[in-house]
Coordinates of C-alpha atoms and ligand atoms in Angstrom, one line a residue:
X9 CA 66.5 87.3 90.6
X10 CA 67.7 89.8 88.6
X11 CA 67.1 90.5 84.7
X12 CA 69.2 91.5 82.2
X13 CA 69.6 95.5 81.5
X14 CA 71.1 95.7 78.3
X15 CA 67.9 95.7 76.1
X16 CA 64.8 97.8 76.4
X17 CA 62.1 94.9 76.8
X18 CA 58.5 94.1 77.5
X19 CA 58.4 92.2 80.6
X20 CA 56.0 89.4 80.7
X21 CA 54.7 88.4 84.1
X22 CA 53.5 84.9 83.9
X23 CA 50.4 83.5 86.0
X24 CA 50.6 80.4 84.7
X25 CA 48.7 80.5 81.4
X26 CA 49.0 78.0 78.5
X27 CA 48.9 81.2 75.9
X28 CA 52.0 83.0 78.1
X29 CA 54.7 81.6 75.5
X30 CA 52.4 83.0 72.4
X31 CA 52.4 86.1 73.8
X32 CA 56.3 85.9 73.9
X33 CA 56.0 85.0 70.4
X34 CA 53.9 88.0 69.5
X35 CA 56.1 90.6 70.7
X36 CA 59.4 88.7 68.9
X37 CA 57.1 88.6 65.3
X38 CA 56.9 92.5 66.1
X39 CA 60.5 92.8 66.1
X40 CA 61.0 93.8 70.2
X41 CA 62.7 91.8 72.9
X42 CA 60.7 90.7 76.0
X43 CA 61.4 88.7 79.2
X44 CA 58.7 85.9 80.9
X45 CA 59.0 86.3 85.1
X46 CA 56.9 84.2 87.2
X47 CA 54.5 86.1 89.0
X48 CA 55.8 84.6 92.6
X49 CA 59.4 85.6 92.0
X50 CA 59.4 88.9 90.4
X51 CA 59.8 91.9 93.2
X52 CA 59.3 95.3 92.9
X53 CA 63.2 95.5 93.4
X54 CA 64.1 94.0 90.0
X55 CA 62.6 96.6 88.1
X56 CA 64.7 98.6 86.1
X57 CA 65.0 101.2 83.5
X58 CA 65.3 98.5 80.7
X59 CA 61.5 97.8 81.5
X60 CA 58.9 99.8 79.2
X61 CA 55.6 97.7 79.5
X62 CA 54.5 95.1 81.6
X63 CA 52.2 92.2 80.6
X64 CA 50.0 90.5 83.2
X65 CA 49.5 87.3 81.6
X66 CA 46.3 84.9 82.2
X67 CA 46.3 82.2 84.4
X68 CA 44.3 78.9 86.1
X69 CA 44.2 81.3 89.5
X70 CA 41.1 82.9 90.7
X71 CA 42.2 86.8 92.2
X72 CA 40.4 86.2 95.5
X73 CA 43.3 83.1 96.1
X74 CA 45.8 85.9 97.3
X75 CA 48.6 83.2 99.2
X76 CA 48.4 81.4 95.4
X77 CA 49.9 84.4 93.7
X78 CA 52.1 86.2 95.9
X79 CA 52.1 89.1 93.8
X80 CA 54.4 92.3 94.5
X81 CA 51.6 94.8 93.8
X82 CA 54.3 97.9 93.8
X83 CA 55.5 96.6 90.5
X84 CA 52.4 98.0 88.4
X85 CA 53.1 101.5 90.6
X86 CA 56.2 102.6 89.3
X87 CA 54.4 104.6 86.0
X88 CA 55.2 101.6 83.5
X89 CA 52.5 101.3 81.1
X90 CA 50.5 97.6 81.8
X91 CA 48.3 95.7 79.9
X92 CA 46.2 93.0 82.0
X93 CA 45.3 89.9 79.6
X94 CA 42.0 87.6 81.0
X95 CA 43.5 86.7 84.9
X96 CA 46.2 89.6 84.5
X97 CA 43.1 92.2 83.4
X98 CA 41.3 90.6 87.0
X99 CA 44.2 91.3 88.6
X100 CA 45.0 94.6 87.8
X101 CA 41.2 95.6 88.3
X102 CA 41.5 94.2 91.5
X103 CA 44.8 95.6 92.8
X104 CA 42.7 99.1 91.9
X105 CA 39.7 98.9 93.8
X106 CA 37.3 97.0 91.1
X107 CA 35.4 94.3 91.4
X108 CA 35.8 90.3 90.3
X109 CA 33.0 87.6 90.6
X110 CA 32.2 84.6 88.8
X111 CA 29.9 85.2 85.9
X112 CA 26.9 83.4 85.0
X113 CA 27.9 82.4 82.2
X114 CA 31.3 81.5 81.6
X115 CA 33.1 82.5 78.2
X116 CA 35.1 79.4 76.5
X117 CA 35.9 80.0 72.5
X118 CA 34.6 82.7 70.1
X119 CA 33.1 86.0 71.5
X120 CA 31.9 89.1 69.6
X121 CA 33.2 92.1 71.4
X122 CA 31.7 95.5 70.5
X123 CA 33.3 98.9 70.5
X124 CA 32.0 101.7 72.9
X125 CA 34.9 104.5 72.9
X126 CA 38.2 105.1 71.7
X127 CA 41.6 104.4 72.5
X128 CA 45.2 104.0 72.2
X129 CA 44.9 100.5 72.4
X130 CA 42.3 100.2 70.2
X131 CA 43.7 101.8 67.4
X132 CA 43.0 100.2 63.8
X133 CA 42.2 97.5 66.1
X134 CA 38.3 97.6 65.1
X135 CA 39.0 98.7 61.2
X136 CA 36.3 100.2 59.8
X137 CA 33.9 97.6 62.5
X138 CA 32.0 98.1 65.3
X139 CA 32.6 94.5 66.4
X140 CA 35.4 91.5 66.3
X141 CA 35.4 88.4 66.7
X142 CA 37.6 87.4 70.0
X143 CA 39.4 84.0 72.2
X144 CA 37.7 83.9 75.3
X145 CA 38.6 81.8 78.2
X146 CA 37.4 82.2 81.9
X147 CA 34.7 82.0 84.3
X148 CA 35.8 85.2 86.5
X149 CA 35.2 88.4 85.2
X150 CA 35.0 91.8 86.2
X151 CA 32.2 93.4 87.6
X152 CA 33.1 96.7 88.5
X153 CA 35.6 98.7 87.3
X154 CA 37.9 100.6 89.5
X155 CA 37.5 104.5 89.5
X156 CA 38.9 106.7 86.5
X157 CA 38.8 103.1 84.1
X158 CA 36.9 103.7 81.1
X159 CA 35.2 101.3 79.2
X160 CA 36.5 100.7 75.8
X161 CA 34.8 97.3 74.5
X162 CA 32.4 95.0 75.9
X163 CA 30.6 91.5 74.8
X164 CA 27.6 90.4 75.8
X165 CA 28.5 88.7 78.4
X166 CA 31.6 90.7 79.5
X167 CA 30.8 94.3 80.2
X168 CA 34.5 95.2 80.4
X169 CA 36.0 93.2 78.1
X170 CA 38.6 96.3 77.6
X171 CA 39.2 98.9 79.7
X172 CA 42.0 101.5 80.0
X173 CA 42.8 104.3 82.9
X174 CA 44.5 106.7 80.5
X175 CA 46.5 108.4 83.0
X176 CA 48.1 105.8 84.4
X177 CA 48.8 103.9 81.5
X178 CA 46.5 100.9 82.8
X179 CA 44.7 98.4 80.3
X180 CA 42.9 95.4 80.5
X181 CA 41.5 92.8 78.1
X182 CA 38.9 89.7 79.1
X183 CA 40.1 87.6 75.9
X184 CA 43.1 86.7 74.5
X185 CA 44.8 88.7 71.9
X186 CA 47.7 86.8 71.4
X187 CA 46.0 83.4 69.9
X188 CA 44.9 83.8 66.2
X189 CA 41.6 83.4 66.4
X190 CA 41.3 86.5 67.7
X191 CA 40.7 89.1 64.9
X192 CA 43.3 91.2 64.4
X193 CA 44.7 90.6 68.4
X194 CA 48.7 91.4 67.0
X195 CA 47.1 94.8 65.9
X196 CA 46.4 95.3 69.8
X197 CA 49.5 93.8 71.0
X198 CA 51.2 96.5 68.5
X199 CA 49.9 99.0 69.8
X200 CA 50.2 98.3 73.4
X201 CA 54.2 98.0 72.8
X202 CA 54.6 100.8 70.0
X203 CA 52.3 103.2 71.1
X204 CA 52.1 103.3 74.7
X205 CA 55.0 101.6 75.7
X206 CA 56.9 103.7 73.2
X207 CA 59.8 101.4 72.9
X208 CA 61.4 100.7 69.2
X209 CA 62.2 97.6 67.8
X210 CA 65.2 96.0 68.9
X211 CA 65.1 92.5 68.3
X212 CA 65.7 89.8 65.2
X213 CA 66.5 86.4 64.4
X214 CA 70.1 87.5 65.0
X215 CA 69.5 88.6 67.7
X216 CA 67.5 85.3 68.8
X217 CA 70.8 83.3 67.7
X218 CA 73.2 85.4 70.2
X219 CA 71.0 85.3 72.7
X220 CA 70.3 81.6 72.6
X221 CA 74.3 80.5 72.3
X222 CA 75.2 82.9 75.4
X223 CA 72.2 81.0 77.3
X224 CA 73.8 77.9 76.4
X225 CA 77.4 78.4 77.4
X226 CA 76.6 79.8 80.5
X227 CA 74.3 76.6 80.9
X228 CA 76.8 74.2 80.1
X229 CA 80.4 76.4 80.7
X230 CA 83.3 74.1 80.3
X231 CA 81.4 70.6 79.9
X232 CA 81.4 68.1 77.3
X233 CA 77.7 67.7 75.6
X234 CA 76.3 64.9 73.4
X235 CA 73.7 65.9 71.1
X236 CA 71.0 63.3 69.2
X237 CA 71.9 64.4 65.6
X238 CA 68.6 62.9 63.4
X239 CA 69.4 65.2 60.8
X240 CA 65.6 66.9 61.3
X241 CA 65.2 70.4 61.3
X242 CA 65.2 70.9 65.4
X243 CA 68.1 68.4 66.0
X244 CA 70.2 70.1 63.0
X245 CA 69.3 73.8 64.2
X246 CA 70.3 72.6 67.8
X247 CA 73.6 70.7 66.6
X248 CA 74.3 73.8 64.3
X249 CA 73.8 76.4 67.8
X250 CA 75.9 73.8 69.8
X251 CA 78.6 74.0 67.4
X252 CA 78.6 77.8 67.3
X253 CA 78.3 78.2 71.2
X254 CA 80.6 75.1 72.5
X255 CA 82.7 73.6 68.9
X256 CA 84.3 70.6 70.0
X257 CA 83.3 70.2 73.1
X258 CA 79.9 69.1 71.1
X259 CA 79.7 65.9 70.0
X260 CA 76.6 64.9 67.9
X261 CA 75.6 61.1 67.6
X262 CA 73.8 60.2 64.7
X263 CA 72.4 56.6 65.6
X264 CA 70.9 54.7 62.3
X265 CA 68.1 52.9 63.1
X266 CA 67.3 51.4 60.3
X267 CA 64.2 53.4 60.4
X268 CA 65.2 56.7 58.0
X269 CA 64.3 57.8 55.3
X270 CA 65.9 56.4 52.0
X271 CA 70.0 57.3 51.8
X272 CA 69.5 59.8 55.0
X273 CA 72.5 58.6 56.6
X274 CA 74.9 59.2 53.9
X275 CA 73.1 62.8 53.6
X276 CA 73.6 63.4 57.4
X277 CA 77.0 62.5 57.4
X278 CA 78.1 65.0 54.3
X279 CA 76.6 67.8 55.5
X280 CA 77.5 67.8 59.0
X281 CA 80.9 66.1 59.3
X282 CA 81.9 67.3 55.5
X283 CA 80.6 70.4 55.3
X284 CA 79.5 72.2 58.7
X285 CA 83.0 70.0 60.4
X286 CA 80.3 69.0 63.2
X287 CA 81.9 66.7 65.4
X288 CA 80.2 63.5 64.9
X289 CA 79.9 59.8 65.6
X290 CA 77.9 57.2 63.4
X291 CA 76.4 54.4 64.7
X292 CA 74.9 51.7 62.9
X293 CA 72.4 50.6 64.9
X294 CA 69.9 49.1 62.7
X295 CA 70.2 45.5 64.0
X296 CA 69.6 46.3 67.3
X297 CA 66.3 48.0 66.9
X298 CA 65.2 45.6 64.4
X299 CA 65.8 42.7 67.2
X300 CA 64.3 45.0 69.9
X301 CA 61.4 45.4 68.0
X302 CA 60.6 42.0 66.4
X303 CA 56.9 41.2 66.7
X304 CA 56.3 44.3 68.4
X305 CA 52.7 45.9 67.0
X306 CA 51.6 47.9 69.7
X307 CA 52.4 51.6 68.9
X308 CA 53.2 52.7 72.6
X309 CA 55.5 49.5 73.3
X310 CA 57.0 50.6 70.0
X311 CA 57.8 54.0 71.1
X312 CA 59.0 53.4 74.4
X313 CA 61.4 50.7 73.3
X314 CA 62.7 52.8 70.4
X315 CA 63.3 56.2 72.8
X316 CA 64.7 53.8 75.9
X317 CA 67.0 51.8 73.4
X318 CA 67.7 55.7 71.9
X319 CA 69.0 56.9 75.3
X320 CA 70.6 53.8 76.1
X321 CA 72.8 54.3 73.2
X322 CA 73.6 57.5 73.8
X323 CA 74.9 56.8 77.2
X324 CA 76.8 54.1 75.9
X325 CA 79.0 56.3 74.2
X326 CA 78.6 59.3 76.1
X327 CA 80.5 57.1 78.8
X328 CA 83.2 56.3 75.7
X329 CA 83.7 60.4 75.5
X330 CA 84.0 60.3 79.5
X331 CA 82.9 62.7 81.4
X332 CA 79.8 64.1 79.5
X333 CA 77.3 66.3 81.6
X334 CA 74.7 67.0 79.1
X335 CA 72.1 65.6 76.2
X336 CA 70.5 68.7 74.0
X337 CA 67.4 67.8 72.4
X338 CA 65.8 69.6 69.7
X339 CA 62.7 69.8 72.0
X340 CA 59.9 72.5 70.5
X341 CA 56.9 74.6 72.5
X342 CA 54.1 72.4 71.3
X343 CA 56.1 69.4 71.9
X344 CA 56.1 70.6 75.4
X345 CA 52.3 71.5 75.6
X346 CA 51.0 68.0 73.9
X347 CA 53.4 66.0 75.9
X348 CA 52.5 67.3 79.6
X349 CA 50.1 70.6 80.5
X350 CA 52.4 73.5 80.8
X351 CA 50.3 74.9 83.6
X352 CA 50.6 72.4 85.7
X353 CA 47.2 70.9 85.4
X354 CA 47.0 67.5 84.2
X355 CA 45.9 67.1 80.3
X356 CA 45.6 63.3 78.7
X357 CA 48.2 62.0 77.3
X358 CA 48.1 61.7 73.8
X359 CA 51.1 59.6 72.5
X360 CA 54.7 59.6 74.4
X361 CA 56.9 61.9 72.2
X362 CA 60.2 60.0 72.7
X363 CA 62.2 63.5 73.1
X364 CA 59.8 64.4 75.4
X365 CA 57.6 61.7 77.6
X366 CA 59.6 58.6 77.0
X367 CA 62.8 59.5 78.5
X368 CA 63.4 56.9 81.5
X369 CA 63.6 58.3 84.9
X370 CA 67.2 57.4 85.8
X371 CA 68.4 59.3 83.3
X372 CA 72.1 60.6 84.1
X373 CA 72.8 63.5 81.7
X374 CA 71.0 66.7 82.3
X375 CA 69.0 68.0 79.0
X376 CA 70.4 71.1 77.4
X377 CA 66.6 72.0 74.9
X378 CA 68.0 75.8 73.6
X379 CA 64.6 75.4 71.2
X380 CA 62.0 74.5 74.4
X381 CA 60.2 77.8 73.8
X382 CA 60.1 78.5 70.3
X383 CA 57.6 77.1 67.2
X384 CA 58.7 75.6 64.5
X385 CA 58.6 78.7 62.2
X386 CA 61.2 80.9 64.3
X387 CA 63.3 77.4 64.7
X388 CA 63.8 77.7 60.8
X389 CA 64.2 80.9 60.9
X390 CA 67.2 80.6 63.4
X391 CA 68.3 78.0 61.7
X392 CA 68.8 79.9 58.1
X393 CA 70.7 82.5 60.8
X394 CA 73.1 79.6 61.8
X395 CA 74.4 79.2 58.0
X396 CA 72.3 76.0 57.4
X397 CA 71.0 75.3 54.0
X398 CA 67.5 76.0 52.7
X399 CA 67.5 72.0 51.8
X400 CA 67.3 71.2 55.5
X401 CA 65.4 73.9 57.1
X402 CA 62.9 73.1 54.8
X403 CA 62.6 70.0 55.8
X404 CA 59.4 68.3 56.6
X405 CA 59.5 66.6 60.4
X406 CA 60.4 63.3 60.8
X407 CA 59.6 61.7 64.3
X408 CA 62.4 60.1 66.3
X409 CA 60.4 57.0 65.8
X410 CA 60.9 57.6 62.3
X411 CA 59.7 54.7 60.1
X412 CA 58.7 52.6 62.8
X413 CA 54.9 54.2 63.2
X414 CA 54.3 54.6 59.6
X415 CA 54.0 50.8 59.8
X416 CA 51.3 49.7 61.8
X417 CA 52.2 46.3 62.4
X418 CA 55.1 44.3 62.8
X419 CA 58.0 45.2 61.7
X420 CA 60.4 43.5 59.3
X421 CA 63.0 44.4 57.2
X422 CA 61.4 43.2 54.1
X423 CA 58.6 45.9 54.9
X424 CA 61.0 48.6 56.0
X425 CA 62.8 48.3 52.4
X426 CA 59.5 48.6 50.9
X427 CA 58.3 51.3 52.4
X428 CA 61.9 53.5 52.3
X429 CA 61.1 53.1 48.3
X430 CA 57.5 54.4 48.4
X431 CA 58.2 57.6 50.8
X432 CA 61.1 57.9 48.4
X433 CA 58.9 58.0 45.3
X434 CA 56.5 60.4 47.1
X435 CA 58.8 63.1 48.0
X436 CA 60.9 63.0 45.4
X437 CA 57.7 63.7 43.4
X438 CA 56.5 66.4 45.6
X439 CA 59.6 68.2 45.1
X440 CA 60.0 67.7 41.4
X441 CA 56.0 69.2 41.0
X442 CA 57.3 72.3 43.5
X443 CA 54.6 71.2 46.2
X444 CA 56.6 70.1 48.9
X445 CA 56.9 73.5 50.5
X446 CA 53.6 73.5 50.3
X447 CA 52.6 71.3 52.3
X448 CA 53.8 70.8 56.0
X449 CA 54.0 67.3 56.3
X450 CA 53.9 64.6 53.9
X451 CA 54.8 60.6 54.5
X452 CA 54.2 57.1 53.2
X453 CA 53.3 54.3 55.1
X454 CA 53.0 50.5 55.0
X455 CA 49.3 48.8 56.2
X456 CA 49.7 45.8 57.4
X457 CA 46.9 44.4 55.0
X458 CA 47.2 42.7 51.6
X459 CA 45.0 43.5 48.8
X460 CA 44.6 41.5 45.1
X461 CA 45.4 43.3 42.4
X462 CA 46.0 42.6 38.7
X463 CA 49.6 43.4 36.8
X464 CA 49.7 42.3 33.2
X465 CA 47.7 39.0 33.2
X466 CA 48.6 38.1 36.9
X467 CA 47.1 38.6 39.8
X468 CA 48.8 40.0 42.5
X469 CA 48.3 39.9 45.9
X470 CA 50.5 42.6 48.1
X471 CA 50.6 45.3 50.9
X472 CA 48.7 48.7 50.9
X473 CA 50.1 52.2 50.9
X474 CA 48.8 55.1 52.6
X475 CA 49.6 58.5 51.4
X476 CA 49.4 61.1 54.0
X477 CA 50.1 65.1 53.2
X478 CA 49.0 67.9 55.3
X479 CA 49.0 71.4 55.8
X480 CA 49.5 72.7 59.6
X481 CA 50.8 76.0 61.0
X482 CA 52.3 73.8 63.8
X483 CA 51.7 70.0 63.9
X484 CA 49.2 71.0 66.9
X485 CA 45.5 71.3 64.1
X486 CA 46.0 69.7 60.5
X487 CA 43.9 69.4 57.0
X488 CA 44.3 67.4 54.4
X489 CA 46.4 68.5 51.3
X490 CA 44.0 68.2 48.3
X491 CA 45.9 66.8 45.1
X492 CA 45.3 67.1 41.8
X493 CA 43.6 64.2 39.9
X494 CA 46.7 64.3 37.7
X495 CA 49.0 64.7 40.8
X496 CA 47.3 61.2 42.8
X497 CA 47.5 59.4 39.3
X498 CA 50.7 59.8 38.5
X499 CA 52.3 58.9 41.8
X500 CA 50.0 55.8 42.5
X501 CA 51.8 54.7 38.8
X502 CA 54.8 55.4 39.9
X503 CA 54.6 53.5 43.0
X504 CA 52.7 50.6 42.4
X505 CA 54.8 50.2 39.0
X506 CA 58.1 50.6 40.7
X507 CA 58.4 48.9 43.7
X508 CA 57.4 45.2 44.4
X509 CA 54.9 44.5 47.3
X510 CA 52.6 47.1 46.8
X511 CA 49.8 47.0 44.6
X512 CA 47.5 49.5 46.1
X513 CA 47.8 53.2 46.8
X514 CA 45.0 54.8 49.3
X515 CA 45.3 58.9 50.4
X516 CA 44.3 59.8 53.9
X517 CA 41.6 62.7 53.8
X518 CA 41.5 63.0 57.3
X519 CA 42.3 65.8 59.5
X520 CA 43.8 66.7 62.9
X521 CA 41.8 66.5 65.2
X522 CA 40.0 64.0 65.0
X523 CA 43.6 61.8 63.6
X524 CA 46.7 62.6 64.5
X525 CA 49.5 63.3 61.6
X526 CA 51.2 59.8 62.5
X527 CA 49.4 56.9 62.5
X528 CA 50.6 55.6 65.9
Ligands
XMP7 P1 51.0 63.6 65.8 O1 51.1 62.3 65.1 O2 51.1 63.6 67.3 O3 52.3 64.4 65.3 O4 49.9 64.4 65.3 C1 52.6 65.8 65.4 C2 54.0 66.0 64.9 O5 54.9 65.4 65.8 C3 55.7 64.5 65.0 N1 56.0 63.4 65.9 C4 57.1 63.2 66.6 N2 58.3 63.8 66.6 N3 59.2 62.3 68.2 C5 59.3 63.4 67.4 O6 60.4 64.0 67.4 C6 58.1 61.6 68.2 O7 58.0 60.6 68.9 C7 57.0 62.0 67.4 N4 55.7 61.6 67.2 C8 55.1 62.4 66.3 C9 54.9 64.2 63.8 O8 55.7 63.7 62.8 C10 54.2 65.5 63.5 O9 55.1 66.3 62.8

């Protein structure tokens, strides 16, 4: 192994925690470039200059399981400043001649921590408090500290729930301050990198864009690429890097489905192939999926046969382009963590992401996912970076299923031209109210249920629509966007008035969890 020299960075040693990729994502919000190693491949002898702090992350392991994490103890003795987060703080207590036992009572969610001395680390970190709330998650903990650590918080259950050996630059935390339910946990990470590690910042969403298109040519050198175009934020920010990194060598199929939003095929096609000159091949494959899918109402059937029948397509005509190596997928962080347990440690299951889960084993094309370890915030970000209009970075997600699980039911044509209108009513009127960047997410759908109503002097008798807006810092939690009485009334008008076969409007106040944003 060998890492790159050219930046100072903040190495990140990974034990295997689901939080490792946050803390990633802390040190990029701050501006400075860091590097994630795993714990059983990084030796003492790829340390370099371009080092200036070392993270132990946290981790599944227990420290007494030596064989499990073949750890190179020389790399914390080389006078790099390291901080030690939950298994990483166990760790480097250990490797110093402290003490680690199960506790009686393990720590799992919200801790107070209290303040006992003062400390680099530390610094603003309390305010004006004695106390914070923290993220705890373990059932080791420490139970002596090694000689010359002081103690500089502890909770009631964790004595040394931060400790620091000033002069050698060593400090360790029980909790997590990387998640955001822990008070104030970027001021800690700030300091750790600013103040100790000394280093300056160094890194940006340019710099994120470089980095990302050099990773990506040297992935794919010379070879041809297809790329699933949906015209969503991820697949345009990865179809807008491909371009930058590979040109023509990227080509980007955009396969109509029949299940897009109102007029998003013509919009696809005029910005990428008029505009952006992205190489690009339409296919009209709304028939298709509308046979595939004919009397289908069980949402997992209807996922699988929409992502098999996706990738089947695609290697249809990757085999017309010949000799194509590679798919890139617009594939996110917590598309990864919902769809399988990063660690390695199995989690249920909750719906098969087709870009993810559904992809069939005998797959021939190797993925190219340049976006696997960034949230959906930095994507747009990079994105703006790549030239691409506010318009489509904006953009609220749209799931590869796309219309298809916004219909619970079977699906017919009649019901997917119904329901294009109503999601087209609904955004259009977000936007013209200035509330769609509000708002994260926001849909239509079609219940398969008919309700009487009365129009004029007639009685009607037609389908239900569900409104569903929420607000979400990354699909993962979700609430409810509240509306204005004059807001909901004006948009069930306009639907229920405008379009034929629906006579009923309903808004779903429900929140994530217990729902899930889609309804299948
Ligand atoms: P759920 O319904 O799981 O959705 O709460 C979380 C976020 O993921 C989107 N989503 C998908 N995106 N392929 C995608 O690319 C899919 O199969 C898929 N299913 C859900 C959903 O729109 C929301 O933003």
């Amino acid at each position: 192994m060998s890492l790159d020299q050219s930046l100072k960075k903040i190495l990140i040693i990974d034990f295997g925690s689901q939080f490792t990729q946050l803390i990633a994502r802390r040190i990029r919000e701050l501006g400075v470039f860091s590097e994630i190693v795993s714990h059983k491949k990084i030796k003492n002898k790829n340390i370099n200059n371009s080092i200036k702090g070392i993270i132990l992350s946290g981790g599944p392991l227990n420290v007494y399981e030596i064989k499990r994490y073949s750890f190179d103890r020389k790399i914390i003795q080389n006078g790099i400043p390291v901080l030690g987060i939950c298994f990483g703080h166990q760790i480097l207590s250990k490797l110093n001649g402290g003490r680690v036992k199960q506790s009686k009572h393990r720590e799992f969610g919200l801790a107070n921590i209290y303040k006992k001395n003062d400390s680099l680390l530390t610094y603003n970190f309390f305010k004006k408090k004695n106390s914070l709330k923290v993220w705890m998650s373990h059932a080791d903990q420490v139970s002596k500290i090694p000689k010359n650590f002081k103690v500089i918080a502890s909770s009631q259950n964790s004595k040394f729930a931060i400790v620091e050996n000033k002069l050698k630059n060593f400090y360790g935390v029980q909790f997590h301050p990387e998640v955001t339910h822990t008070e104030n946990g970027k001021k800690l990470i700030s300091n750790f990198i600013f103040k100790i590690c000394k280093i300056k910042k160094n890194w940006s969403s340019k710099d994120q864009k470089i980095k990302l298109i050099k990773e990506v040519r040297d992935q794919v050198g010379n070879n041809k690429v297809i790329c699933a175009l949906s015209g969503g934020v991820d697949s345009s920010v990865v179809a807008q890097l491909l371009n930058k990194a590979i040109g023509k060598k990227l080509y980007c199929i955009f396969v109509n489905t029949g299940l897009l939003r109102k007029n998003e095929e013509k919009q696809v096609i005029e910005t990428f192939k008029k505009k952006l000159k992205i190489n690009i091949i339409y296919v009209n494959a709304e028939k298709e999926f509308l046979i595939r899918l004919t009397n289908i109402s069980d949402p997992e059937k209807k996922r699988k046969i929409i992502g098999n029948l996706f990738i089947k397509i695609f290697e249809r005509y990757a085999k017309r382009i010949k000799n194509v190596k590679y798919l890139a997928q617009g594939t996110l962080y917590p598309d990864l963590i919902e769809s399988k347990s990063v660690t390695g440690s199995q989690t249920s299951k909750i719906k098969s992401h087709h870009n993810v889960g559904g992809l069939p084993k005998n797959m021939k094309l190797k993925l190219v996912e340049p976006l696997k370890f960034l949230f959906k915030d930095e994507v747009r970000k990079l994105g703006l970076e790549l030239n691409l209009n506010k318009e489509i970075i904006s953009r609220h997600p749209f799931p590869g299923p796309g219309l298809a699980i916004r219909m619970p039911g079977i699906i017919t044509k009649e019901k997917i031209n119904i329901l294009k209108e109503a999601d087209y009513y609904f955004i259009k009127a977000l936007k013209e109210e200035g509330l769609y960047d509000k708002i994260w997410q926001a849909y239509a759908a079609l219940l398969p249920v008919k309700t009487v109503g009365v129009m004029g002097d007639n009685r009607t008798y037609e389908y239900l629509c569900l409104l569903r807006a929420i607000t979400s810092e990354d699909g993962m939690t979700a609430d409810f966007y509240e509306f204005k009485k004059s807001f909901s009334q004006m948009i069930s008008n306009k639907i229920v008035n405008s379009i034929r076969g629906i006579n009923r409007v309903v808004y779903d106040i429900t929140s994530k969890p217990p729902s899930t944003i889609e309804l299948e």
